[in-house]
Amino acid sequence: MFAKFRGMYGDINAPAFWAGVTGFVWYAFGAVPLHIAVASQLGLTAAQSSSWIFIIWTSGAVASVALTLVYRIPVPITWSIPGLIYLGTLAGEFTFAEMVGANLVAGVLILVLGVMGVGERIIPWLPIPIVMGMFAGSIFGYVTRLVDATVADFTVAGPAVAGYLLGRLIGNPRVPPVGLAVLFGAISVLIGGQATPEAMTWGLPTLDFQAMDFSMPAVFAISLPMVVLALGLGNVQGLGFLIGQGYTVPVNRISVVIGATSVINSLFGGHPAIVARTGVAIL
């Protein structure tokens, strides 16, 4: 076991480093702002938002590192962006306590299905078009607003897009397109004088057990879609991609880890974990 871990030092090279940096940039500048926006849309308090954000990132990081060390395959465990967007569309229809309870039910279901071996058997027979169609309508509004924001602030968005396209054109793993996009965008912000200092305070994140309320409407509207997203998108697309790349993937064990991580997330206000499809492709 220790020899296997020592052998990993030889795998730390420039392409691997920049792949990790690209993944970090994607989550830091793409996923985190979206998470903050949805938390605001749901009307959460600062403590609730802090607990939610902290637990899902921490549990995902721990699970990712553990699975990577044990199985020597790139398995980024994060959280479902489609699931997060879907929760945002339910603002006003359910209380946060009902969402927390429904997420706990989803985590338990994912864990049980993983123990039963459903995670591996679901890959061949779950129709992806059904999974994709379920949340396609919910993300359409976000996509249109993204285009509007790009057109409205082209002086920043234009250089960022140009940086990304330049990185794709170069095609060198040491020059990540997302990194160039962030760099070009940051330079345009500084040149345009749009960056202004803001007073801010630092503090430890809040991690609190959240109140739960269980209702059948919330279970049907939240729990079941979350299970489908976790096992459907995560297993079929995320793990399926790894299998297609020739990796030997312990699907059932990873499904159990996802279920256990989802249960932990829900206790502190988080939503279910998932094998990150974008992260898998980057890494």
C-alpha positions as a printed Julia matrix, in Angstrom:
283×3 Matrix{Float64}:
   0.0    0.0     0.0
   2.74   2.46    0.98
   4.71   1.54   -2.14
   1.66   2.4    -4.22
   1.35   5.79   -2.57
   5.07   6.49   -3.04
   4.72   5.65   -6.73
   2.19   8.45   -7.11
   4.92  11.07   -6.76
   6.14  10.09  -10.23
   2.69  10.87  -11.63
   2.82  14.5   -10.51
   3.93  16.26  -13.69
   3.12  19.49  -15.51
   0.1   18.19  -17.48
  -1.37  16.65  -14.33
  -0.75  19.85  -12.36
  -2.42  22.08  -14.94
  -5.33  19.68  -15.27
  -5.87  20.06  -11.53
  -5.53  23.84  -11.75
  -8.04  23.94  -14.61
 -10.5   21.91  -12.55
 -10.01  24.26   -9.6
 -10.53  27.34  -11.78
 -13.72  25.85  -13.22
 -15.19  25.21   -9.78
 -13.96  28.45   -8.2
 -15.2   30.77  -10.95
 -18.07  28.72  -12.34
 -19.64  26.6    -9.64
 -19.15  28.69   -6.49
 -20.83  31.86   -7.85
 -23.74  29.73   -9.04
 -24.03  28.17   -5.6
 -24.06  31.58   -3.92
 -26.71  32.8    -6.36
 -29.01  29.83   -5.69
 -28.57  30.19   -1.92
 -29.63  33.82   -2.26
 -32.55  32.82   -4.47
 -33.74  30.4    -1.78
 -33.57  33.17    0.83
 -31.08  31.38    3.09
 -29.39  33.05    6.01
 -25.63  33.6     6.02
 -25.21  30.71    8.47
 -27.29  28.34    6.34
 -25.4   29.3     3.18
 -22.04  28.93    4.91
 -22.89  25.49    6.25
 -24.21  24.32    2.88
 -21.19  25.55    0.91
 -18.63  24.31    3.43
 -19.96  20.78    3.82
 -20.36  19.93    0.14
 -16.91  21.18   -0.81
 -15.2   19.57    2.18
 -16.91  16.19    1.87
 -16.32  16.14   -1.89
 -12.62  16.96   -1.48
 -12.11  14.26    1.15
 -13.96  11.64   -0.92
 -12.05  12.6    -4.1
  -8.64  12.36   -2.46
  -9.48   9.07   -0.74
 -10.84   7.38   -3.88
  -7.94   8.63   -6.0
  -5.34   7.35   -3.54
  -6.98   3.96   -3.11
  -7.97   3.17   -6.71
  -5.45   5.3    -8.67
  -8.1    6.68  -10.99
  -9.32  10.3   -11.36
 -12.65  10.32   -9.52
 -13.66  13.91   -8.67
 -16.58  13.85   -6.25
 -18.38  17.16   -6.06
 -22.06  18.01   -6.15
 -24.7   18.12   -8.82
 -24.83  21.47  -10.62
 -28.07  20.44  -12.4
 -29.41  19.42   -8.99
 -28.46  22.81   -7.55
 -30.15  24.62  -10.42
 -33.21  22.42  -10.0
 -33.41  23.34   -6.31
 -33.24  27.0    -7.28
 -36.31  26.58   -9.49
 -38.24  25.28   -6.46
 -37.76  28.48   -4.44
 -41.05  29.35   -2.76
 -42.58  25.92   -3.36
 -40.87  24.17   -0.44
 -39.27  25.37    2.77
 -35.54  24.89    3.26
 -36.3   22.36    6.01
 -38.34  20.33    3.51
 -35.47  20.49    1.01
 -33.01  19.3     3.66
 -35.29  16.4     4.58
 -35.75  15.46    0.93
 -32.0   15.58    0.36
 -31.48  13.24    3.32
 -33.98  10.79    1.83
 -32.13  11.03   -1.49
 -28.8   10.32    0.19
 -30.16   7.27    1.99
 -31.67   5.96   -1.25
 -28.39   6.43   -3.12
 -26.52   4.65   -0.34
 -28.95   1.71   -0.28
 -28.93   1.39   -4.06
 -25.14   1.46   -4.03
 -24.96  -1.32   -1.44
 -27.43  -3.36   -3.51
 -25.22  -3.01   -6.58
 -27.71  -0.95   -8.55
 -25.04   1.65   -9.29
 -23.25  -0.71  -11.67
 -26.36  -2.24  -13.21
 -27.92   1.15  -13.92
 -25.24   2.14  -16.43
 -26.49  -0.05  -19.32
 -30.24   0.54  -19.0
 -30.91   4.08  -17.76
 -32.0    6.24  -20.73
 -29.88   9.38  -20.65
 -32.39  11.39  -22.79
 -34.9   11.11  -19.93
 -32.32  12.3   -17.42
 -31.24  15.21  -19.59
 -34.79  16.22  -20.45
 -35.74  16.44  -16.78
 -33.5   19.41  -16.05
 -33.08  20.91  -19.54
 -36.04  23.23  -19.02
 -34.79  24.34  -15.62
 -31.41  25.55  -16.93
 -32.74  27.36  -19.99
 -33.35  30.58  -18.06
 -29.81  30.55  -16.67
 -28.36  30.06  -20.15
 -30.28  33.0   -21.62
 -29.26  35.24  -18.71
 -25.64  34.19  -19.27
 -25.82  35.36  -22.88
 -27.46  38.63  -21.81
 -24.71  39.26  -19.25
 -22.01  38.56  -21.84
 -23.5   41.01  -24.33
 -24.05  43.65  -21.65
 -20.41  43.53  -20.47
 -18.49  42.53  -23.57
 -15.36  44.46  -22.53
 -14.78  41.8   -19.87
 -16.47  38.79  -21.44
 -14.86  39.32  -24.86
 -11.23  39.02  -23.7
 -12.16  36.08  -21.46
 -13.7   34.22  -24.4
 -10.69  35.13  -26.56
  -8.34  33.76  -23.91
 -10.25  30.5   -23.77
 -10.25  30.13  -27.56
  -6.52  30.92  -27.65
  -5.86  28.18  -25.11
  -7.87  25.73  -27.19
  -5.94  26.79  -30.3
  -2.58  26.29  -28.6
  -3.61  22.81  -27.51
  -0.87  22.48  -24.89
  -1.76  20.84  -21.55
   0.57  23.32  -19.86
  -1.56  26.22  -21.1
  -5.09  25.63  -19.74
  -7.84  27.44  -21.7
  -9.81  28.21  -18.55
  -6.71  29.69  -16.92
  -6.13  31.98  -19.9
  -9.79  33.01  -19.84
  -9.5   34.03  -16.19
  -6.2   35.84  -16.82
  -7.5   37.78  -19.83
 -10.73  38.61  -18.04
  -8.87  39.81  -14.93
  -6.57  42.02  -17.03
  -9.54  43.59  -18.81
 -11.19  44.3   -15.45
  -8.04  45.99  -14.13
  -7.51  48.03  -17.31
 -11.14  49.13  -17.32
 -10.95  50.22  -13.7
 -13.83  47.97  -12.72
 -11.98  46.41   -9.79
 -12.6   48.37   -6.61
 -11.48  47.44   -3.09
 -14.24  46.3    -0.78
 -14.16  46.02    2.99
 -14.46  42.41    4.07
 -13.93  40.28    7.12
 -12.64  36.74    7.39
 -13.96  34.07    9.69
 -14.3   30.34   10.05
 -17.21  28.81    8.12
 -20.35  27.88    9.99
 -21.2   24.18   10.17
 -24.59  23.54   11.76
 -27.06  20.69   11.77
 -30.09  21.9     9.86
 -33.74  21.54   10.8
 -35.56  18.95    8.69
 -39.13  18.47    7.64
 -40.3   15.42    5.72
 -43.19  15.65    3.28
 -44.24  13.36    0.47
 -44.54  16.19   -2.1
 -40.92  17.17   -1.37
 -39.78  13.54   -1.6
 -41.38  13.12   -5.01
 -40.3   16.54   -6.29
 -36.75  16.57   -4.87
 -35.55  13.18   -3.6
 -36.35  11.12   -6.68
 -34.88  13.62   -9.19
 -31.74  13.9    -7.05
 -31.3   10.13   -7.05
 -31.74  10.02  -10.82
 -29.26  12.86  -11.31
 -26.66  11.3    -9.0
 -26.85   7.77  -10.38
 -27.86   8.74  -13.9
 -25.53  11.61  -14.72
 -22.75  10.67  -12.29
 -22.61   6.94  -12.97
 -23.7    6.8   -16.58
 -21.77   9.81  -17.87
 -19.01  10.36  -15.29
 -18.03   6.78  -14.53
 -19.06   5.66  -18.0
 -16.52   8.11  -19.44
 -13.78   6.62  -17.25
 -14.74   3.11  -18.33
 -14.63   4.24  -21.94
 -11.09   5.56  -21.36
  -9.97   2.11  -20.26
  -9.98   2.58  -16.48
 -11.07  -0.22  -14.19
 -13.8    1.5   -12.18
 -15.29   0.03   -8.96
 -18.73   1.44   -9.73
 -20.59  -0.03   -6.76
 -18.02   1.08   -4.2
 -17.94   4.58   -5.62
 -21.76   4.62   -5.56
 -21.67   3.73   -1.86
 -19.22   6.57   -1.2
 -21.49   8.97   -3.09
 -24.47   7.85   -1.0
 -22.6    8.2     2.29
 -21.26  11.62    1.27
 -24.78  12.69    0.27
 -26.14  11.72    3.69
 -23.4   13.73    5.43
 -24.08  16.69    3.15
 -27.79  16.68    3.92
 -27.27  16.78    7.69
 -25.64  20.19    7.33
 -27.93  21.56    4.63
 -26.13  20.29    1.53
 -27.55  18.48   -1.47
 -26.39  15.09   -2.82
 -22.89  14.4    -4.09
 -22.13  13.19   -7.6
 -19.24  12.08   -9.79
 -18.35  15.34  -11.53
 -18.77  14.86  -15.27
 -16.88  18.04  -16.13
 -14.17  17.24  -13.61
 -13.74  13.73  -15.02
 -13.34  15.12  -18.53
 -10.79  17.73  -17.38
  -8.72  15.31  -15.33
